[in-house]
Short mmCIF file of C-alpha atoms and ligand atoms in Angstrom, two decimals:
data_model
loop_
_atom_site.label_atom_id
_atom_site.label_comp_id
_atom_site.label_asym_id
_atom_site.label_seq_id
_atom_site.Cartn_x
_atom_site.Cartn_y
_atom_site.Cartn_z
CA MET A 1 51.67 -78.49 -10.32
CA LYS A 2 54.30 -76.72 -12.87
CA ARG A 3 51.73 -74.69 -14.85
CA VAL A 4 48.02 -74.30 -14.11
CA LEU A 5 45.58 -72.92 -16.63
CA LEU A 6 42.29 -71.20 -15.68
CA THR A 7 39.30 -70.95 -18.15
CA GLY A 8 36.57 -68.61 -17.68
CA ALA A 9 39.06 -66.40 -16.11
CA ALA A 10 36.84 -63.18 -17.14
CA GLY A 11 33.74 -64.44 -15.45
CA ASP A 12 33.10 -63.57 -11.79
CA VAL A 13 34.43 -66.67 -10.36
CA GLY A 14 37.67 -66.63 -12.28
CA ARG A 15 37.81 -63.18 -11.31
CA ARG A 16 37.65 -63.76 -7.56
CA ILE A 17 39.76 -66.91 -7.96
CA THR A 18 42.79 -65.85 -10.22
CA PRO A 19 45.02 -63.95 -7.08
CA MET A 20 44.73 -67.08 -5.05
CA LEU A 21 45.42 -69.48 -7.84
CA LYS A 22 48.65 -67.14 -8.63
CA ALA A 23 49.51 -66.97 -5.02
CA ALA A 24 49.53 -71.03 -4.81
CA TYR A 25 50.82 -71.95 -7.87
CA GLY A 26 52.74 -68.86 -9.47
CA ASP A 27 52.68 -70.05 -13.03
CA VAL A 28 49.13 -69.54 -14.17
CA VAL A 29 47.78 -68.80 -17.60
CA LEU A 30 44.59 -67.30 -17.94
CA SER A 31 41.93 -68.26 -20.80
CA ASP A 32 38.55 -66.84 -21.61
CA LEU A 33 36.78 -65.41 -24.88
CA LYS A 34 38.08 -61.75 -23.56
CA GLU A 35 40.96 -60.81 -21.43
CA PRO A 36 39.85 -59.91 -17.83
CA SER A 37 40.18 -56.39 -17.26
CA ASP A 38 42.92 -57.33 -14.42
CA THR A 39 45.09 -59.97 -15.10
CA HIS A 40 47.23 -59.62 -12.18
CA GLY A 41 50.45 -59.86 -14.30
CA LEU A 42 49.42 -63.11 -15.53
CA SER A 43 49.57 -64.36 -19.29
CA PHE A 44 46.33 -64.81 -21.32
CA VAL A 45 45.51 -66.75 -24.08
CA LYS A 46 42.03 -65.96 -25.92
CA ALA A 47 40.01 -69.12 -26.66
CA ASP A 48 37.04 -70.08 -27.96
CA LEU A 49 35.99 -73.69 -26.15
CA ALA A 50 33.97 -74.73 -29.26
CA ASP A 51 37.40 -74.32 -31.41
CA PHE A 52 39.53 -77.15 -31.00
CA ALA A 53 42.42 -75.53 -32.15
CA GLN A 54 42.16 -72.97 -29.73
CA VAL A 55 41.52 -75.15 -26.93
CA ALA A 56 44.69 -77.22 -27.84
CA ALA A 57 46.51 -73.79 -27.86
CA ALA A 58 45.78 -73.01 -24.48
CA VAL A 59 46.30 -75.85 -22.72
CA ARG A 60 49.88 -76.19 -24.37
CA GLY A 61 52.51 -77.26 -21.64
CA VAL A 62 49.68 -77.18 -18.85
CA GLU A 63 49.97 -79.77 -15.85
CA GLY A 64 46.58 -78.83 -13.80
CA ILE A 65 43.51 -77.33 -15.35
CA VAL A 66 40.58 -75.24 -13.41
CA HIS A 67 37.88 -75.27 -15.97
CA LEU A 68 35.64 -72.63 -14.97
CA GLY A 69 34.43 -71.57 -18.54
CA GLY A 70 31.30 -72.69 -20.43
CA TYR A 71 28.07 -71.04 -20.15
CA SER A 72 27.06 -70.44 -16.79
CA VAL A 73 23.06 -70.44 -16.40
CA GLU A 74 20.36 -72.09 -18.41
CA GLY A 75 20.21 -70.86 -22.11
CA PRO A 76 19.27 -71.93 -25.55
CA TRP A 77 20.07 -75.33 -26.53
CA GLU A 78 22.48 -74.19 -29.15
CA SER A 79 24.51 -72.31 -26.84
CA ILE A 80 24.72 -75.07 -24.14
CA LEU A 81 25.55 -77.57 -26.68
CA SER A 82 28.63 -75.30 -27.91
CA ALA A 83 29.96 -74.06 -24.86
CA ASN A 84 29.24 -76.71 -22.72
CA ILE A 85 28.81 -79.99 -24.52
CA VAL A 86 31.31 -79.55 -27.51
CA GLY A 87 33.64 -77.14 -25.42
CA CYS A 88 33.90 -79.30 -22.44
CA TYR A 89 34.59 -82.40 -24.69
CA ASN A 90 37.52 -79.92 -26.25
CA LEU A 91 38.62 -79.02 -23.16
CA PHE A 92 39.28 -82.95 -22.01
CA GLU A 93 40.35 -84.37 -25.37
CA ALA A 94 43.02 -81.13 -25.80
CA ALA A 95 44.29 -81.86 -22.15
CA ARG A 96 44.71 -85.56 -22.60
CA GLN A 97 46.66 -84.84 -26.05
CA ALA A 98 48.68 -82.26 -24.30
CA GLY A 99 49.74 -84.53 -21.27
CA THR A 100 47.66 -82.50 -18.79
CA LYS A 101 47.70 -84.51 -15.32
CA ARG A 102 44.82 -82.68 -13.59
CA ILE A 103 41.55 -81.05 -14.12
CA ILE A 104 39.13 -79.24 -11.97
CA PHE A 105 35.55 -79.49 -13.49
CA ALA A 106 33.25 -76.71 -12.41
CA SER A 107 30.08 -78.58 -12.35
CA SER A 108 26.66 -76.91 -10.37
CA ASN A 109 24.25 -78.00 -8.15
CA HIS A 110 21.94 -77.64 -11.22
CA ALA A 111 23.09 -81.43 -11.88
CA VAL A 112 20.90 -82.56 -9.15
CA GLY A 113 18.95 -79.60 -8.56
CA PHE A 114 15.43 -81.62 -8.76
CA TYR A 115 16.41 -83.12 -5.22
CA PRO A 116 13.82 -81.93 -2.60
CA ARG A 117 15.27 -78.93 -0.33
CA SER A 118 14.26 -81.44 2.73
CA THR A 119 16.55 -84.16 1.85
CA THR A 120 20.39 -84.20 2.40
CA ILE A 121 22.18 -85.95 -0.79
CA PRO A 122 25.29 -87.40 -0.63
CA HIS A 123 28.09 -87.01 -3.50
CA ASP A 124 26.67 -90.30 -5.06
CA VAL A 125 23.13 -89.87 -5.92
CA THR A 126 21.74 -90.26 -9.28
CA VAL A 127 21.86 -87.18 -11.25
CA LEU A 128 18.47 -84.97 -11.32
CA PRO A 129 19.37 -82.03 -13.50
CA ASP A 130 16.98 -79.02 -13.40
CA SER A 131 17.75 -77.51 -16.75
CA ARG A 132 19.64 -77.87 -20.02
CA TYR A 133 22.45 -76.23 -18.16
CA GLY A 134 22.45 -78.87 -15.42
CA VAL A 135 22.18 -81.80 -18.09
CA SER A 136 25.63 -80.04 -19.45
CA LYS A 137 27.02 -80.09 -16.24
CA ALA A 138 25.99 -84.09 -15.73
CA PHE A 139 27.76 -84.26 -18.92
CA GLY A 140 30.79 -82.94 -18.12
CA GLU A 141 31.16 -85.09 -15.00
CA ALA A 142 30.68 -88.20 -16.78
CA LEU A 143 33.34 -87.21 -19.40
CA GLY A 144 35.45 -86.47 -16.24
CA ALA A 145 34.85 -90.09 -15.06
CA MET A 146 35.60 -91.21 -18.81
CA TYR A 147 38.72 -89.40 -19.02
CA ALA A 148 39.78 -90.65 -15.33
CA MET A 149 39.25 -94.06 -15.67
CA LYS A 150 40.19 -94.54 -19.19
CA HIS A 151 43.25 -92.29 -19.72
CA GLY A 152 44.23 -92.22 -15.97
CA MET A 153 43.93 -88.25 -15.62
CA LYS A 154 43.02 -87.03 -12.11
CA VAL A 155 39.63 -85.33 -12.30
CA THR A 156 37.60 -83.61 -9.60
CA ALA A 157 34.00 -82.49 -10.40
CA LEU A 158 33.00 -79.41 -8.12
CA ARG A 159 29.11 -79.20 -7.83
CA ILE A 160 29.21 -75.70 -7.07
CA GLY A 161 26.60 -73.74 -5.10
CA ASN A 162 26.64 -70.16 -5.42
CA VAL A 163 30.19 -68.82 -5.29
CA ASN A 164 29.77 -65.52 -2.81
CA ASP A 165 30.95 -64.57 0.45
CA THR A 166 27.29 -63.35 1.33
CA PRO A 167 24.15 -65.61 0.79
CA LEU A 168 21.93 -63.80 -1.72
CA ASP A 169 18.46 -65.47 -0.36
CA LEU A 170 17.40 -68.38 1.71
CA ARG A 171 18.25 -70.87 -0.73
CA ARG A 172 21.85 -69.82 -0.90
CA MET A 173 21.98 -70.04 2.73
CA ALA A 174 22.25 -73.85 2.22
CA ILE A 175 24.77 -73.30 -0.54
CA MET A 176 26.98 -70.41 -0.58
CA LEU A 177 30.37 -71.15 -1.43
CA HIS A 178 33.00 -68.62 -0.20
CA PRO A 179 35.86 -67.91 -2.30
CA GLU A 180 38.51 -68.82 -0.14
CA ASP A 181 36.62 -72.02 0.58
CA LEU A 182 36.48 -72.72 -3.31
CA MET A 183 40.14 -72.18 -3.65
CA GLN A 184 40.77 -74.93 -0.81
CA LEU A 185 38.45 -77.56 -3.01
CA ILE A 186 40.70 -76.70 -5.96
CA ARG A 187 43.74 -77.34 -3.95
CA ILE A 188 42.52 -80.39 -3.09
CA GLY A 189 41.64 -81.25 -6.57
CA LEU A 190 45.37 -80.33 -7.84
CA ASP A 191 47.35 -81.49 -5.18
CA HIS A 192 45.90 -84.58 -3.35
CA PRO A 193 47.53 -87.83 -4.15
CA ASP A 194 44.70 -90.25 -3.84
CA ILE A 195 42.55 -88.42 -6.73
CA ALA A 196 41.41 -90.52 -9.65
CA PHE A 197 37.75 -89.47 -10.14
CA GLU A 198 35.81 -87.33 -7.24
CA VAL A 199 32.63 -85.37 -6.95
CA PHE A 200 32.64 -82.49 -4.25
CA TYR A 201 29.82 -80.45 -3.11
CA GLY A 202 30.96 -76.99 -3.88
CA ALA A 203 29.63 -75.51 -0.67
CA SER A 204 30.95 -73.57 2.59
CA ASN A 205 30.46 -74.82 6.18
CA ASN A 206 26.93 -73.72 5.92
CA SER A 207 24.65 -74.63 9.22
CA ARG A 208 21.83 -75.03 6.85
CA ALA A 209 23.47 -77.40 4.50
CA TRP A 210 21.36 -79.68 2.38
CA TRP A 211 24.73 -81.86 1.00
CA ASP A 212 26.60 -84.22 2.88
CA ASN A 213 30.00 -83.50 1.63
CA SER A 214 31.70 -86.10 3.35
CA ARG A 215 34.29 -87.38 0.88
CA ALA A 216 35.53 -83.98 0.54
CA LYS A 217 36.14 -83.43 4.13
CA ALA A 218 37.83 -86.95 4.05
CA LEU A 219 40.25 -85.64 1.60
CA GLY A 220 41.09 -82.64 3.64
CA TYR A 221 38.62 -80.07 2.99
CA ARG A 222 37.83 -77.63 6.16
CA PRO A 223 35.63 -74.99 5.15
CA LYS A 224 36.28 -71.92 6.86
CA TYR A 225 32.87 -70.00 6.01
CA ASP A 226 29.16 -70.38 7.55
CA SER A 227 26.18 -68.33 5.62
CA GLU A 228 24.67 -67.97 9.32
CA ALA A 229 27.00 -65.28 9.91
CA LYS A 230 25.01 -63.24 7.24
CA LEU A 231 21.55 -64.50 7.48
CA ASP A 232 19.96 -60.64 7.47
CA ALA A 233 21.50 -60.37 4.03
CA ALA A 234 19.85 -63.74 3.05
CA GLN A 235 16.63 -62.54 4.41
CA LYS A 236 16.38 -59.14 2.73
CA GLY A 237 17.10 -60.54 -0.69
CA GLN A 238 14.29 -63.29 0.08
CA ALA A 239 11.83 -60.66 0.65
CA LEU A 240 12.38 -59.26 -3.03
CA ALA A 241 11.60 -63.01 -4.21
CA THR A 242 8.14 -63.82 -5.95
CA PRO A 243 7.10 -67.14 -3.89
CA ASP A 244 7.11 -70.26 -6.50
CA PRO A 245 5.58 -73.64 -5.38
CA VAL A 246 8.20 -75.40 -7.48
CA GLY A 247 11.46 -73.32 -7.16
CA ASP A 248 10.70 -73.13 -3.38
CA PHE A 249 10.86 -76.91 -3.07
CA PHE A 250 13.48 -78.26 -4.91
CA GLN A 251 17.15 -77.16 -4.43
CA GLY A 252 17.64 -76.09 -7.93
CA GLY A 253 15.22 -73.11 -7.30
CA THR A 254 14.28 -70.97 -10.18
CA PHE A 255 16.16 -73.22 -12.51
CA CYS A 256 13.47 -75.86 -11.36
CA ALA A 257 10.63 -73.71 -12.13
CA ALA A 258 11.60 -72.33 -15.35
CA GLU A 259 9.81 -74.07 -18.30
CA TYR A 260 8.25 -76.57 -15.54
CA THR A 261 5.18 -78.64 -17.26
CA ALA A 262 5.38 -81.86 -14.83
CA ASP A 263 2.88 -83.02 -12.34
CA PHE A 264 4.43 -81.44 -9.21
CA ALA A 265 2.52 -83.20 -6.81
CA ALA A 266 3.21 -86.36 -8.59
CA LEU A 267 6.83 -86.17 -8.80
CA LYS A 268 7.82 -83.95 -6.06
CA ASN A 269 8.99 -86.37 -3.65
CA TRP A 270 10.42 -88.81 -6.29
CA ARG A 271 13.44 -90.41 -5.38
CA ALA A 272 15.87 -93.04 -7.35
CA PRO A 273 14.46 -96.53 -6.50
CA THR A 274 17.57 -98.06 -4.37
CA SER A 275 18.26 -101.92 -4.17
C1 15L B 301 25.09 -71.95 -11.07
O1 15L B 301 25.50 -73.04 -11.50
C2 15L B 301 25.29 -70.75 -11.65
O2 15L B 301 26.38 -70.71 -12.46
C3 15L B 301 25.26 -69.30 -10.80
O3 15L B 301 25.37 -68.27 -11.69
C4 15L B 301 24.16 -69.67 -9.72
O4 15L B 301 23.12 -69.44 -10.61
C5 15L B 301 24.11 -70.73 -9.14
O5 15L B 301 24.12 -71.77 -10.00
C6 15L B 301 23.03 -71.12 -8.03
O6 15L B 301 22.35 -71.96 -8.07
O7 15L B 301 22.79 -69.91 -7.56
#
């Protein structure tokens, strides 16, 4: 991998990943709306994802992209539309025009947030987004699949749980992704010879996992961390949370509960029909 671009470099996950990306690939370019306070001596290109010309300038000469940029939580449709729908399209299309070979797309657990916590889901389930944000992540996955199949780009979508070295509550016990384990997933996506289009779950080796990540493991993922080691912290965080029947039932938590108007009893155990 000659040069790697990291979008969303000024965000929390971007700042955690930057030094590891630099150690692994050396030639790394950072991009975001504002320059990170610590660039680790790497060059920075300011780019608004919604502006195609700015994105095209950022991807010039880049062989691989780690696309963390965009709106990272639920928000107004206009914000999701410009940063995550238009922005994601601009990123993939500019990368195609620039001849970029590989893209890691930071999808999210919220693309499948309406699965009950009581079920273990594989990577190839029907998407059940829990928010406009989750819909934008499902869109990014679909876009990545199209660019992989139609243009031969090697695309890996990571349905990231919560990037942290400590689980913030009981939900995060299942979905915590230690930054070093995230780096492993990124390296598989950027380097593995067999990637065409893949969906991996972004979770550490959590004992309470509710995702079947066997596809990532088949390609060499060996997560080192288990949230169980920090159960105390999760219990303390949980004690501060307000109980919620919807949010506590579904994997997506508060993203599911927000703006919820459906008949919970009728829909809570819905599963896509199988053949
Ligand atoms: C996400 O997708 C968000 O980017 C992050 O801020 C957390 O809210 C995380 O999901 C989560 O589900 O905990």
